Coordinates of C-alpha atoms and ligand atoms in Angstrom, one line a residue:
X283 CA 17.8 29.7 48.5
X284 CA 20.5 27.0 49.5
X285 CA 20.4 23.6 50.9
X286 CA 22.7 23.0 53.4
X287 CA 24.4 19.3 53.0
X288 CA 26.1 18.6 56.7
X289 CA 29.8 19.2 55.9
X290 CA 29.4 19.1 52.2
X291 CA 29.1 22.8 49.9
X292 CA 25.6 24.8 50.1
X293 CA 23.8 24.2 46.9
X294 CA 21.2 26.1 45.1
X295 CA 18.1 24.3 45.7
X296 CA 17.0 25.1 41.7
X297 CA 20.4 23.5 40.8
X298 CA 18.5 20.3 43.2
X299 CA 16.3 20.1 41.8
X300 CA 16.9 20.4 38.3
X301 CA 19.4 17.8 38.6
X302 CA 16.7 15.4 39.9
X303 CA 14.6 16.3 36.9
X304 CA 16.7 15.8 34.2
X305 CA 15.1 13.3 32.2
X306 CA 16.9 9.9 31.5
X307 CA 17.1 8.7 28.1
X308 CA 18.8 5.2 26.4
X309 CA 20.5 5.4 23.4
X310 CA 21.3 2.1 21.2
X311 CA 23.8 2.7 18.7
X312 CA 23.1 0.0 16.3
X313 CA 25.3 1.5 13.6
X314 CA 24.7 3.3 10.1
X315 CA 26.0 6.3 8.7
X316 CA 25.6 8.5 11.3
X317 CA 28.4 7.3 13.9
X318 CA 30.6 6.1 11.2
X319 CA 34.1 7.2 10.5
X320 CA 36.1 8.5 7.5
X321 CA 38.6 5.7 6.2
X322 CA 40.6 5.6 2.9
X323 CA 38.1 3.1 1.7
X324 CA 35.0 5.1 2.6
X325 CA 33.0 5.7 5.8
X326 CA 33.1 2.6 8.2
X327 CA 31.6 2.0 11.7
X328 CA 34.6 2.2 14.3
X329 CA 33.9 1.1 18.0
X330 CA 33.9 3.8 20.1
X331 CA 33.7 6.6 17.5
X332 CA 30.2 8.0 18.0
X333 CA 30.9 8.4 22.2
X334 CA 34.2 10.0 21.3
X335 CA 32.4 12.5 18.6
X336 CA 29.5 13.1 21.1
X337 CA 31.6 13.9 23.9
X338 CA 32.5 16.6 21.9
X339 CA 29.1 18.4 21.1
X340 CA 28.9 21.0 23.9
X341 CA 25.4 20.8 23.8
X342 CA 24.4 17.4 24.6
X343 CA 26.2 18.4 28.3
X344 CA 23.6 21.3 28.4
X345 CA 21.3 20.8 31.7
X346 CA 18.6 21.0 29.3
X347 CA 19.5 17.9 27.7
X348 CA 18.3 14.7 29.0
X349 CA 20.9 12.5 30.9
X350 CA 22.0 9.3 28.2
X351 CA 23.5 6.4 28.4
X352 CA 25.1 5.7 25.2
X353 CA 25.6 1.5 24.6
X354 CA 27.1 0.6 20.7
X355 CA 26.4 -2.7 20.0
X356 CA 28.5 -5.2 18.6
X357 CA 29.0 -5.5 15.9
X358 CA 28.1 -1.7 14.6
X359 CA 25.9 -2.8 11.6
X360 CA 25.3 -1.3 8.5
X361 CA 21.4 -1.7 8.5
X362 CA 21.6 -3.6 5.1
X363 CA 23.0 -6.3 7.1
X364 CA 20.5 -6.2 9.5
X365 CA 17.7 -9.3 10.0
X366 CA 14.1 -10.0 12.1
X367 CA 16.9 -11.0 14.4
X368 CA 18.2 -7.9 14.7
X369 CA 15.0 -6.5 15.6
X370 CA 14.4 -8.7 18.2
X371 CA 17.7 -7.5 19.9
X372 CA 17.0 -4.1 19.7
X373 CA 13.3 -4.5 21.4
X374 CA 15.3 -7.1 24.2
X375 CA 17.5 -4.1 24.5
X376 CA 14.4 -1.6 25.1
X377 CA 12.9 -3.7 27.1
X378 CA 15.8 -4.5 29.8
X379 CA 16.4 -0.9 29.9
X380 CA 12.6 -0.4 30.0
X381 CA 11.9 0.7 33.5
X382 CA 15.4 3.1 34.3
X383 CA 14.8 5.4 31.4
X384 CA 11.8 8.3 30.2
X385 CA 12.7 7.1 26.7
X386 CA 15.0 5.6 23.6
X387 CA 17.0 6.7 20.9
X388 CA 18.1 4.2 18.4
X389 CA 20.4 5.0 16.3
X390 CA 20.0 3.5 13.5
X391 CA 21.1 3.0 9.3
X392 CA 18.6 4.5 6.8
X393 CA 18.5 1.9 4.2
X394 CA 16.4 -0.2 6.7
X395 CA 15.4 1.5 9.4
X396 CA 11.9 1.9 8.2
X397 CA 11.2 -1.9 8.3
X398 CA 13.0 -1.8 12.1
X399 CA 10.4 1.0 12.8
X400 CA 7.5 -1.0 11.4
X401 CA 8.6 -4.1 13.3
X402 CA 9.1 -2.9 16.7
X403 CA 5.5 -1.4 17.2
X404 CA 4.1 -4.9 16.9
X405 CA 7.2 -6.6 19.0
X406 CA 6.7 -4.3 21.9
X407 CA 3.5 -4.4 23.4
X408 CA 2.1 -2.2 25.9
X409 CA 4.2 0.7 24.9
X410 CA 4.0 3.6 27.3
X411 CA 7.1 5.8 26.3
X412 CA 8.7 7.2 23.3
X413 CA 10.8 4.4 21.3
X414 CA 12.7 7.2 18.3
X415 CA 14.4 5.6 15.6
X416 CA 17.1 8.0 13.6
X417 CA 20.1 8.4 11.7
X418 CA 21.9 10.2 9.2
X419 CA 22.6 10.8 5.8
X420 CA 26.2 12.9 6.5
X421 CA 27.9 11.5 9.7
X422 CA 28.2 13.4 12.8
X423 CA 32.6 13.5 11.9
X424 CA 31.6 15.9 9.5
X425 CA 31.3 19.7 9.7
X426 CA 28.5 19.7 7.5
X427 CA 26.1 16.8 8.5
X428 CA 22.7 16.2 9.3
X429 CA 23.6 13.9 11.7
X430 CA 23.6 16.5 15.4
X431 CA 20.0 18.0 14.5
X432 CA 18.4 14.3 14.1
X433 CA 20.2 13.5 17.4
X434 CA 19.7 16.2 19.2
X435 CA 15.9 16.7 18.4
X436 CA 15.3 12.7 18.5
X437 CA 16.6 12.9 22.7
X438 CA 14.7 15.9 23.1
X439 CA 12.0 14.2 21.6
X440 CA 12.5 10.9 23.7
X441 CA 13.1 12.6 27.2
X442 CA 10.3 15.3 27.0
X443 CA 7.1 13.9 25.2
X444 CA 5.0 11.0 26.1
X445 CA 4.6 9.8 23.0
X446 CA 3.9 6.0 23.7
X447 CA 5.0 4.8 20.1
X448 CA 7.9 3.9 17.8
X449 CA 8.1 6.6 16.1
X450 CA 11.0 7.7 13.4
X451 CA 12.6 11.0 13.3
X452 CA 14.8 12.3 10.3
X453 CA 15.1 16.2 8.3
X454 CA 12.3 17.8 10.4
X455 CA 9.0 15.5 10.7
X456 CA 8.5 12.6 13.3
X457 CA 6.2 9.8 11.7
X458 CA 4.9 7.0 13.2
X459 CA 7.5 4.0 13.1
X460 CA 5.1 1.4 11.0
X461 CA 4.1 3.9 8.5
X462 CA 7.3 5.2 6.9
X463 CA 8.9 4.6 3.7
X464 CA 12.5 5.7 2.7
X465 CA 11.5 7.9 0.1
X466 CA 15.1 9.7 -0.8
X467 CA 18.6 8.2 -0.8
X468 CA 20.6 11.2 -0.9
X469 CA 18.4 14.1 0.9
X470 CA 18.5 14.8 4.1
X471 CA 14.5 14.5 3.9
X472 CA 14.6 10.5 3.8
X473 CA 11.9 9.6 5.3
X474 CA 8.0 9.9 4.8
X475 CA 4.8 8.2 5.8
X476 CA 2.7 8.9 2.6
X477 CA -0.9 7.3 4.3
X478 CA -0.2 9.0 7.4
X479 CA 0.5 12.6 8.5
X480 CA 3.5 13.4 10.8
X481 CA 3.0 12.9 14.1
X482 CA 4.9 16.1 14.6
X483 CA 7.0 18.9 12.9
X484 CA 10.2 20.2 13.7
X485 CA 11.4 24.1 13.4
X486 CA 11.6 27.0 15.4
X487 CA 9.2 25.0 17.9
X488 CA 8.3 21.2 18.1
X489 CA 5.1 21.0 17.0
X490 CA 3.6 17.4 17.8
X491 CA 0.0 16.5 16.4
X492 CA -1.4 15.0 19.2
X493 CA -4.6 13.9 17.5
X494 CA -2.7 11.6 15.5
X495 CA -0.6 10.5 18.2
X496 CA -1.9 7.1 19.4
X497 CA -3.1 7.1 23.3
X498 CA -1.4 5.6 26.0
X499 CA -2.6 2.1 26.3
X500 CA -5.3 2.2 28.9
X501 CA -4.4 -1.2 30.1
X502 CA -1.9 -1.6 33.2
X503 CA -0.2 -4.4 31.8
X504 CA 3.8 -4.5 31.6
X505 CA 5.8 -4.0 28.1
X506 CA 5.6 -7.5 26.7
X507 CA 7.6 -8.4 23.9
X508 CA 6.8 -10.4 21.2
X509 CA 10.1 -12.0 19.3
X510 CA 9.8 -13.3 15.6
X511 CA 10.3 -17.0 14.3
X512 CA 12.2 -17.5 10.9
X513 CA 9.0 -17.6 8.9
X514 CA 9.9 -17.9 5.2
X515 CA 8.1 -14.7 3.8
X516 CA 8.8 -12.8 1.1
X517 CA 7.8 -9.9 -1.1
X518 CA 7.5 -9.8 -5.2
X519 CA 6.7 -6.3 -7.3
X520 CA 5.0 -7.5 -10.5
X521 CA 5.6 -5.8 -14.1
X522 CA 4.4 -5.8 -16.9
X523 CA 5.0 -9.6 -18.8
X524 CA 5.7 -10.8 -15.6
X525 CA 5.7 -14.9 -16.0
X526 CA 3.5 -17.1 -14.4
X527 CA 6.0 -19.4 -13.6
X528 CA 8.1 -17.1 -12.1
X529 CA 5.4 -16.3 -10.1
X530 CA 4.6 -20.0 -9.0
X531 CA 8.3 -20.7 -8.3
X532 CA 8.0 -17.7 -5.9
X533 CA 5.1 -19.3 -4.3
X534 CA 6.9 -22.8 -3.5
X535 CA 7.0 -24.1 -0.1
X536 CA 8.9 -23.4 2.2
X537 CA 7.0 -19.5 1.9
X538 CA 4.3 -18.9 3.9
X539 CA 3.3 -15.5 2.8
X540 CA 3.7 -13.0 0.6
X541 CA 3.7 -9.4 0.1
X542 CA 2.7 -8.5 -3.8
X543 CA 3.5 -5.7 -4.8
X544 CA 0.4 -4.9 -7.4
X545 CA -0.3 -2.1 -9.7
X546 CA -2.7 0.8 -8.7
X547 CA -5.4 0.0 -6.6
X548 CA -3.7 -3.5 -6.7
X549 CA -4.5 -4.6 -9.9
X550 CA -2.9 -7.5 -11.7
X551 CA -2.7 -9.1 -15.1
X552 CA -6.0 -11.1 -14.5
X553 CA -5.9 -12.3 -18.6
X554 CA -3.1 -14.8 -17.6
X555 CA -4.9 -17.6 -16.5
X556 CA -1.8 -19.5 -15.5
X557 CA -0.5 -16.2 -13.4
X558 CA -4.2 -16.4 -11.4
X559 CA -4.2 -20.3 -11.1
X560 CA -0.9 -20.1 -9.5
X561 CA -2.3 -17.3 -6.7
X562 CA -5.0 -19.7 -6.7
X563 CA -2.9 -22.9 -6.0
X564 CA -1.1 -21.1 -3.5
X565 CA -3.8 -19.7 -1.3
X566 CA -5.3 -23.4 -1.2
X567 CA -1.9 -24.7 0.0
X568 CA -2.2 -22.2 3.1
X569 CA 0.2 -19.1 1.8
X570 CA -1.5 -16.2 2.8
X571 CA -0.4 -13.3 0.0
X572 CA -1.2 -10.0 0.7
X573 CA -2.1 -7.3 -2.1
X574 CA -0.1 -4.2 -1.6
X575 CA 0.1 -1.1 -3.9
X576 CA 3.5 -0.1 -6.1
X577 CA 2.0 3.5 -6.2
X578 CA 4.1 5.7 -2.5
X579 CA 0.7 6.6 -1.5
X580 CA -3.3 5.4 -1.2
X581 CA -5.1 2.5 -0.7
X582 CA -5.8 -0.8 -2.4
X583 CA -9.3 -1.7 -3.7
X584 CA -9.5 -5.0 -5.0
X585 CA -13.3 -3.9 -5.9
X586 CA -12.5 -1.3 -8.0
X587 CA -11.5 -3.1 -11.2
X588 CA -11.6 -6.7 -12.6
X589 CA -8.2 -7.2 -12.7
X590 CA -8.5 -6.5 -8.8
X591 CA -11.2 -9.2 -8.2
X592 CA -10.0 -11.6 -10.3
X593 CA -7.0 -11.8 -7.6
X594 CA -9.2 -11.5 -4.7
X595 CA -11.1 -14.7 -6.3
X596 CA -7.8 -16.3 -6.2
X597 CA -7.8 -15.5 -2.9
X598 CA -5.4 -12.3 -2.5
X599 CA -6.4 -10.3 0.3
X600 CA -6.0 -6.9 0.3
X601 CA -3.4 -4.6 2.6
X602 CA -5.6 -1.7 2.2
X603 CA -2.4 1.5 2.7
X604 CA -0.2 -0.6 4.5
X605 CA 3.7 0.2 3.2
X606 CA 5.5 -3.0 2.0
X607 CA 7.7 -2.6 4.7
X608 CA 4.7 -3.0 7.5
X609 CA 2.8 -5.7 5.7
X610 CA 6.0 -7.5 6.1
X611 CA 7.0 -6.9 9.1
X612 CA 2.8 -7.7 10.4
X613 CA 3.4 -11.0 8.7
X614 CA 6.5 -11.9 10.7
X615 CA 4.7 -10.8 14.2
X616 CA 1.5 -12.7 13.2
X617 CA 3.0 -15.7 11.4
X618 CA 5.0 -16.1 14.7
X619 CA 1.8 -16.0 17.1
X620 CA 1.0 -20.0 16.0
X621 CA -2.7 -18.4 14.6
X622 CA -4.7 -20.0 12.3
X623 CA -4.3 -18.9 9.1
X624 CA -7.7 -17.6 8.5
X625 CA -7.1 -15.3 11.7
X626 CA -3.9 -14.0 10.1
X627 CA -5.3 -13.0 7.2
X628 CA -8.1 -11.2 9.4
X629 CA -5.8 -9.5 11.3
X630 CA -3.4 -8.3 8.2
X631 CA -6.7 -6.4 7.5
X632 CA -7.4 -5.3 11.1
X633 CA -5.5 -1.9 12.5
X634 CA -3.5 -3.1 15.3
X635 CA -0.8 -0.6 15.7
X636 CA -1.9 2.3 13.6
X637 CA 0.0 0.9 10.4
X638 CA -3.4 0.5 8.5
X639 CA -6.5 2.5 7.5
X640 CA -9.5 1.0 7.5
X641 CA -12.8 3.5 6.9
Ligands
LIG67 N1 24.1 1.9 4.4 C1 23.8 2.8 5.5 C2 22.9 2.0 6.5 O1 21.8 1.8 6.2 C3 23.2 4.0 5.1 C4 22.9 5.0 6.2 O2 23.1 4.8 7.4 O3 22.3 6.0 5.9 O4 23.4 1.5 7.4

């Protein structure tokens, strides 16, 4: 069948109509290995590259591939550069794009991209459509890379699923955003989300877990988003000998909270009475600390042991399976909401976005 356009050519009516379905998705380069160039001094991000090197992959012009709009930013940042800042420009960028696109690619480097993907579930709020964070290990200028099948799957991903989360994609799983860990620096299977399973796997078919997949917020309320303040927070992995006044130096004003990166079930050296009065000091001055594992995967209990409770009594509270990266990123969002502290430290043990298990 044709349609018949006054003066203009008959057109297939399929060829219409698919053209008026192809989906619409945005994608951010924010830089990171995978756009990057080859230079005598190593790869580099070059403005411009990635649009060149995509306009050469016959198969992102494929009518089964969403429509894109490509927009680089500037500066193309290695993600160890990147800041709470940052973040907040890529959820502005989501959000002014917000309404004209089915979903969002954001390109993205690996060292960091899992504390971008924990940050952005709590920044943008009200999330109806697929927000996919990826990148590469290889760039996309090489023959060999892993660079096309992230991209390629992460539109496909974007454009066709309503999948109302940020979610990361990398090797072959999608994960949900605020549970992922970089768990490899040189494999092409980077990423993980030890206390969560994938939200879907990638091979001959995409196979999404829907039952995992968070529901579309019932609520009809716009995306809102939530920017960050420079709260001073930080993060501090004890060991074994690990001074007290190191530890009390850490905990000095201006630092409002603090991830702690415990042992086990998040245990610490409870004998050192100056390494517990310092936690307790702390906690009395208003710095909320949060107890999270060392160990990739489970839960902390600060029941199980006494060198658990002996931090709880100092007034530790516990991130139950949250990854270091979410309980930071948590602590930015809430310490930025003006709350009481008693309410933040409520809600670090409250699931808000998925990012926590709480039986
Ligand atoms: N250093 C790079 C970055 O995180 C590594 C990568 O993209 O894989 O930006």
């Amino acid at each position: 069948m044709v349609v018949q356009l006054g003066k203009h050519k008959a057109l297939p009516l399929l060829w219409i109509v698919e053209t008026k379905m192809r989906k619409r998705v945005y994608i951010a380069n924010t830089g990171g290995t995978i756009g990057m160039k080859r230079t005598p001094n190593g790869y580099a991000p070059e403005p411009g590259y990635l649009a060149e090197q995509m306009a050469q992959i016959p198969a992102l012009q494929s009518p089964h591939m969403p429509e894109y709009r490509l927009h680089e930013y500037d500066p193309l940042l290695d993600s160890a550069n990147m800041t709470p800042q940052d973040w907040l420009k890529i959820a502005q960028d989501i959000a002014d794009h917000y309404d004209d696109f089915d979903g969002f690619v954001i390109l993205h480097g690996t060292d960091t991209m899992a504390y971008t993907a924990s940050a952005l579930p709590f920044m943008l709020d009200g999330l109806k459509k697929p927000v996919i964070l990826t990148g590469s290990q290889i760039p996309l200028c090489e023959v060999r890379n892993d660079a096309r099948e992230n991209l390629i799957t992460a539109m496909v991903l974007a454009a066709n699923y309503p999948i109302p989360e940020v979610c990361l994609y990398f090797g072959d799983k999608l994960l949900r955003g605020c549970r992922t860990v970089k768990v490899n620096a040189n494999g092409f299977d980077a990423f993980d989300s030890p206390n969560f399973p994938p939200l879907g796997k990638v091979g001959i078919d995409i196979a999404l877990n829907w039952r995992a997949i968070r529901p579309l917020p019932a609520h009809t309320t716009p995306l809102t988003i939530h920017p960050l303040n420079g709260n001073c927070i930080g993060a501090f992995r004890l060991f074994p000998g690990i001074s007290a006044d190191m530890v009390r130096h850490v905990l000095q004003a201006p630092l409002k909270a603090l991830v702690l990166e415990a042992f086990g079930v998040g245990n610490g050296p409870a004998h050192d009475q100056a390494f517990i009065a310092a936690l307790k000091e702390a906690n009395e001055r208003g710095v909320i600390i949060v107890d999270c594992t060392q160990c990739l995967s489970g839960s902390v209990d600060l029941n199980d042991y006494a060198t658990g409770a002996s931090l709880a009594a100092a007034g530790v509270i516990s991130g139950y399976d949250l990854t270091v990266e979410a309980a930071l990123a948590k602590l930015f969002y809430l310490l930025s909401q003006d709350l009481p502290t008693e309410t933040v430290k409520l809600l670090m043990q409250t699931d808000l976005k998925g990012e926590l298990t709480r039986s």
